[in-house]
Coordinates of C-alpha atoms in Angstrom, one line a residue:
X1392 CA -16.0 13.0 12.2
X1393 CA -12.9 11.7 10.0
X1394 CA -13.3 8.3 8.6
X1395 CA -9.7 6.5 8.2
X1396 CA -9.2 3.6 5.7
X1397 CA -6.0 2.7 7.6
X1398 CA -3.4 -0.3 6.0
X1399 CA -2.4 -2.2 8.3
X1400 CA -1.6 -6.2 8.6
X1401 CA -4.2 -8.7 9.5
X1402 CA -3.1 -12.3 10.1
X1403 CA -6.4 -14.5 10.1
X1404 CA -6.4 -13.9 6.0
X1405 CA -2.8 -13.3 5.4
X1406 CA -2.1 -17.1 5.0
X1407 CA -4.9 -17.4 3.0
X1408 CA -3.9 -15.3 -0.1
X1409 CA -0.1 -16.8 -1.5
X1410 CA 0.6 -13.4 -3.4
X1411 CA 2.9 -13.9 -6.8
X1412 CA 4.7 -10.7 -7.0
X1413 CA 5.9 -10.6 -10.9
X1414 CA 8.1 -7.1 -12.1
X1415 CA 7.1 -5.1 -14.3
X1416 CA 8.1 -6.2 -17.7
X1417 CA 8.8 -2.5 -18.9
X1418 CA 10.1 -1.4 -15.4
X1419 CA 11.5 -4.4 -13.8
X1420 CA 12.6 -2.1 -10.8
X1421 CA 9.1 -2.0 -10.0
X1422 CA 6.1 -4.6 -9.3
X1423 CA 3.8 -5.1 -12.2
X1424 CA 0.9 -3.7 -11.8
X1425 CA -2.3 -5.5 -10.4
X1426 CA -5.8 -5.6 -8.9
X1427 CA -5.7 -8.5 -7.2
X1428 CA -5.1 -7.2 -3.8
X1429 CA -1.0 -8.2 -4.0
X1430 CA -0.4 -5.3 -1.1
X1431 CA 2.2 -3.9 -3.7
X1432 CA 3.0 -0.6 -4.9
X1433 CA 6.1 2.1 -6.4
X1434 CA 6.9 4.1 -8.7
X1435 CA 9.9 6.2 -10.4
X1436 CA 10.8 9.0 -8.5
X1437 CA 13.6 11.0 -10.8
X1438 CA 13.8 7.3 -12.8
X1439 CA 14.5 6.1 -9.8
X1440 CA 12.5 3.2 -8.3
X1441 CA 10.9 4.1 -5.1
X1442 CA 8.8 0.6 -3.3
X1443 CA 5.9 0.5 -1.2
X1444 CA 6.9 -0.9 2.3
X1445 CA 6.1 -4.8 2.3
X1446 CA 3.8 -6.0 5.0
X1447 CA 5.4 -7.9 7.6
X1448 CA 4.3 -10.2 10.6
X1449 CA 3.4 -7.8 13.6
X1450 CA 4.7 -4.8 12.1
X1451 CA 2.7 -1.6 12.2
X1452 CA 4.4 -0.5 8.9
X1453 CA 1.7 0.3 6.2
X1454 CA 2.2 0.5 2.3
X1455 CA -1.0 2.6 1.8
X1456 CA -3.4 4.8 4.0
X1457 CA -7.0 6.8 3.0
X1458 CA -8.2 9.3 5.3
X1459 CA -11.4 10.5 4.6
X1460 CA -12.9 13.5 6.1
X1461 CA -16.7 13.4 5.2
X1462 CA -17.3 16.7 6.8
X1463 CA -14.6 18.9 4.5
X1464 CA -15.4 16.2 1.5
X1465 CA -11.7 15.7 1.0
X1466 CA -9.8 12.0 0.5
X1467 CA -6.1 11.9 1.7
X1468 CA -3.9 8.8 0.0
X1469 CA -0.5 8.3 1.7
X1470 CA 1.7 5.8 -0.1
X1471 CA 4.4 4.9 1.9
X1472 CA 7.7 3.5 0.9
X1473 CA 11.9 3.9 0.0
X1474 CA 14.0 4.0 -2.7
X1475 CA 14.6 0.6 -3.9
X1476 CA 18.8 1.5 -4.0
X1477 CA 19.6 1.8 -0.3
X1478 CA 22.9 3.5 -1.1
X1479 CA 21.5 6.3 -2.6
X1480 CA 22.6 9.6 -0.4
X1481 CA 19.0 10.8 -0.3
X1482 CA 16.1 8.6 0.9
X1483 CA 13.4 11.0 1.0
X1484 CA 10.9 11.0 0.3
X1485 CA 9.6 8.7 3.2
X1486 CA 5.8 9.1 1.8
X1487 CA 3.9 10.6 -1.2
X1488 CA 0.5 11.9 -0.4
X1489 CA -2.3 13.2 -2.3
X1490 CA -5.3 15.4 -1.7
X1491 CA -8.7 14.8 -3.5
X1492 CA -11.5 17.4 -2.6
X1493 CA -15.1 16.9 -3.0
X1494 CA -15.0 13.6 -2.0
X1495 CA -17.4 11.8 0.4
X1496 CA -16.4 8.6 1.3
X1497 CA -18.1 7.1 4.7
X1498 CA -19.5 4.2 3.9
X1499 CA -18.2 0.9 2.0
X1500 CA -20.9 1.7 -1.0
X1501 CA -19.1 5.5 -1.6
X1502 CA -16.0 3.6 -1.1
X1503 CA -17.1 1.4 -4.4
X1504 CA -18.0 4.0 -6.5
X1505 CA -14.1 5.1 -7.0
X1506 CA -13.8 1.7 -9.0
X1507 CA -12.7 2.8 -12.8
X1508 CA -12.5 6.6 -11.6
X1509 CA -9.8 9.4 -12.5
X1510 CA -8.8 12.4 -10.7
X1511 CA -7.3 15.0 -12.4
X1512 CA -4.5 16.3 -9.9
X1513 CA -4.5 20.5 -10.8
X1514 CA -2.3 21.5 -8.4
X1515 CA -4.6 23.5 -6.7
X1516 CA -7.9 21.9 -5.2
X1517 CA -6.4 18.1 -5.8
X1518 CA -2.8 18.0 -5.8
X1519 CA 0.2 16.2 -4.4
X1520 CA 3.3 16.4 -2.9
X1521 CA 6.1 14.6 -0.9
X1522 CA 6.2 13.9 3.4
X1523 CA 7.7 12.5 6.3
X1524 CA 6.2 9.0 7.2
X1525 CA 2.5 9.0 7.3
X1526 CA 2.1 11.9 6.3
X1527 CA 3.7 14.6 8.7
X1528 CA 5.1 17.6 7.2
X1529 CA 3.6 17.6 3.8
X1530 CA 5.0 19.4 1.2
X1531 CA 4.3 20.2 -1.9
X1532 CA 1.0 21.0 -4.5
X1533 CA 2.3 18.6 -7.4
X1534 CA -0.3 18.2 -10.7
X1535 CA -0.9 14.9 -12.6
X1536 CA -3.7 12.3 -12.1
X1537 CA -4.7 9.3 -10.3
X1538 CA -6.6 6.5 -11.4
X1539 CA -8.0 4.0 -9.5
X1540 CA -8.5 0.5 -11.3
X1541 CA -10.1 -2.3 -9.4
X1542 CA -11.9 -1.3 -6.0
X1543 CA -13.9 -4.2 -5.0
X1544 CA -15.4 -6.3 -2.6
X1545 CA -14.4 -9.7 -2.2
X1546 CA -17.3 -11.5 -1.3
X1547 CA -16.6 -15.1 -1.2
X1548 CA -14.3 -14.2 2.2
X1549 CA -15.6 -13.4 5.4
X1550 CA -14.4 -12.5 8.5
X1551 CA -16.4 -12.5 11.8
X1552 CA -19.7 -14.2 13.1
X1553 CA -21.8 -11.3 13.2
X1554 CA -22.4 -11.7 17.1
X1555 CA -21.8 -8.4 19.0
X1556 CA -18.9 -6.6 18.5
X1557 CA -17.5 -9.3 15.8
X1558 CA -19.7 -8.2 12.6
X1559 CA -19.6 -9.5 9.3
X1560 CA -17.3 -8.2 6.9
X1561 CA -15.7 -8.7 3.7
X1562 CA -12.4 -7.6 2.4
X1563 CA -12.0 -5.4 -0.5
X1564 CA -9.2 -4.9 -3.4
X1565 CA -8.1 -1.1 -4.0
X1566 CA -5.8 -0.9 -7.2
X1567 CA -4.7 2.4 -9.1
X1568 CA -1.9 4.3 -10.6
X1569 CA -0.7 7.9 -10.4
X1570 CA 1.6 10.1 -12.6
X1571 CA 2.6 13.4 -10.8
X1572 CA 5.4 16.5 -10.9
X1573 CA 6.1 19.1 -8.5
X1574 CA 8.9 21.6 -8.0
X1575 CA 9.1 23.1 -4.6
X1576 CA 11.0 22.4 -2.8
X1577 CA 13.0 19.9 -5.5
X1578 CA 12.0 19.5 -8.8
X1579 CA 10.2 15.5 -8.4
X1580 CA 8.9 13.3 -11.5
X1581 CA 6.9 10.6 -10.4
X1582 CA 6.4 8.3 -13.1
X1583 CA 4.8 4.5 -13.7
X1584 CA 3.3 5.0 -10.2
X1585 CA 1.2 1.9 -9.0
X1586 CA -0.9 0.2 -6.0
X1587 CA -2.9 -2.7 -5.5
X1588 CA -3.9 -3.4 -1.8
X1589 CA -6.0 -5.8 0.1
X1590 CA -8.2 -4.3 2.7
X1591 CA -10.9 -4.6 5.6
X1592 CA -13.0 -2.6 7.2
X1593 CA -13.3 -2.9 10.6
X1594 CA -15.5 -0.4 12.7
X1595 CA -14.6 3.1 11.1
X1596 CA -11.5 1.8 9.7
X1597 CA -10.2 -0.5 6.8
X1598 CA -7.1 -2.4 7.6
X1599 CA -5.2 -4.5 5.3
X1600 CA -4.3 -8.3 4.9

């Protein structure tokens, strides 16, 4: 069975959280970086700012997806986005995945325990690399690291009754950053790389406000 943690937009909560997007003092080209569940992310691609995709009302457009696939212990993060500079002759890449093995993540308590963790990206059994959008046609075995900040539930909001087929559920904050190379098929320096997404899990998937 494959377990998705899917981003998507969620408007009962949306009005409720008035994110304050601030740049990066350092990077100004890219949002500071935060673990309050801003639904922001990017990072310099080449020293070029590349920007999650925003959320926006009734889109199916998602800044960040997990897959996790319980049975082959593997996580799959896809980080979806553009180059900030629209004129620039090449846009790709459209998303930047990566791969972490021996990972089980099927419930919201294994979903926790990747609060504070790092993953050491070896190029080999966890690695990156560069896609189309969500993720089809990956390329790429890229080495670096990932490390997740703040992954949290917020328990003081609540959505559904807990009558059938509306359970109880709380939203949770996902925050991290990632540093990566790779050289095949171009030579790609992802530096200053950041997320920090809202999220809620809803059946076998989280989805994003």
């Amino acid at each position: 069975m494959k377990f998705f943690f899917t981003i998507s937009f969620l408007i009962i909560l949306a009005s409720c959280r008035k994110a304050v997007i601030t740049p990066d003092t350092a990077f100004p080209d890219l949002p500071a970086y935060s673990e309050k569940g801003l639904n922001t992310g990017g990072t310099l691609i080449n020293n070029k700012a590349w920007i999650t995709h925003p959320l926006a009302f009734l889109s199916t457009v998602r800044p960040v997806q997990l897959f996790s696939y319980p049975a082959g212990d593997s996580v799959v993060i896809l980080i979806n986005g553009n180059y900030k500079d629209a004129t620039l002759p090449d846009q790709n890449p459209n998303t930047i995945f990566i791969v972490l093995k021996n990972i089980h993540i099927s419930t919201d308590a294994e979903l926790l325990q990747m609060n504070g963790k790092t993953y050491l990206l070896d190029g080999t059994t966890n690695y990156g690399g560069i896609s189309d959008s969500y993720g089809y046609n990956k390329t790429g075995h890229g080495s670096g690291s990932i490390r997740f900040g703040k992954v949290s539930e917020i328990s003081n909001v609540t959505v559904g009754d807990g009558s059938p087929g509306n359970p109880v559920l709380h939203p949770y904050i996902i925050s991290g950053q990632f540093d990566m190379t790779m050289s095949s098929p171009v030579n790609y320096s992802f530096t200053h790389g950041r997320f920090d997404v809202n999220l809620i899990r809803s059946s076998n998937q989280f989805v994003i406000f």
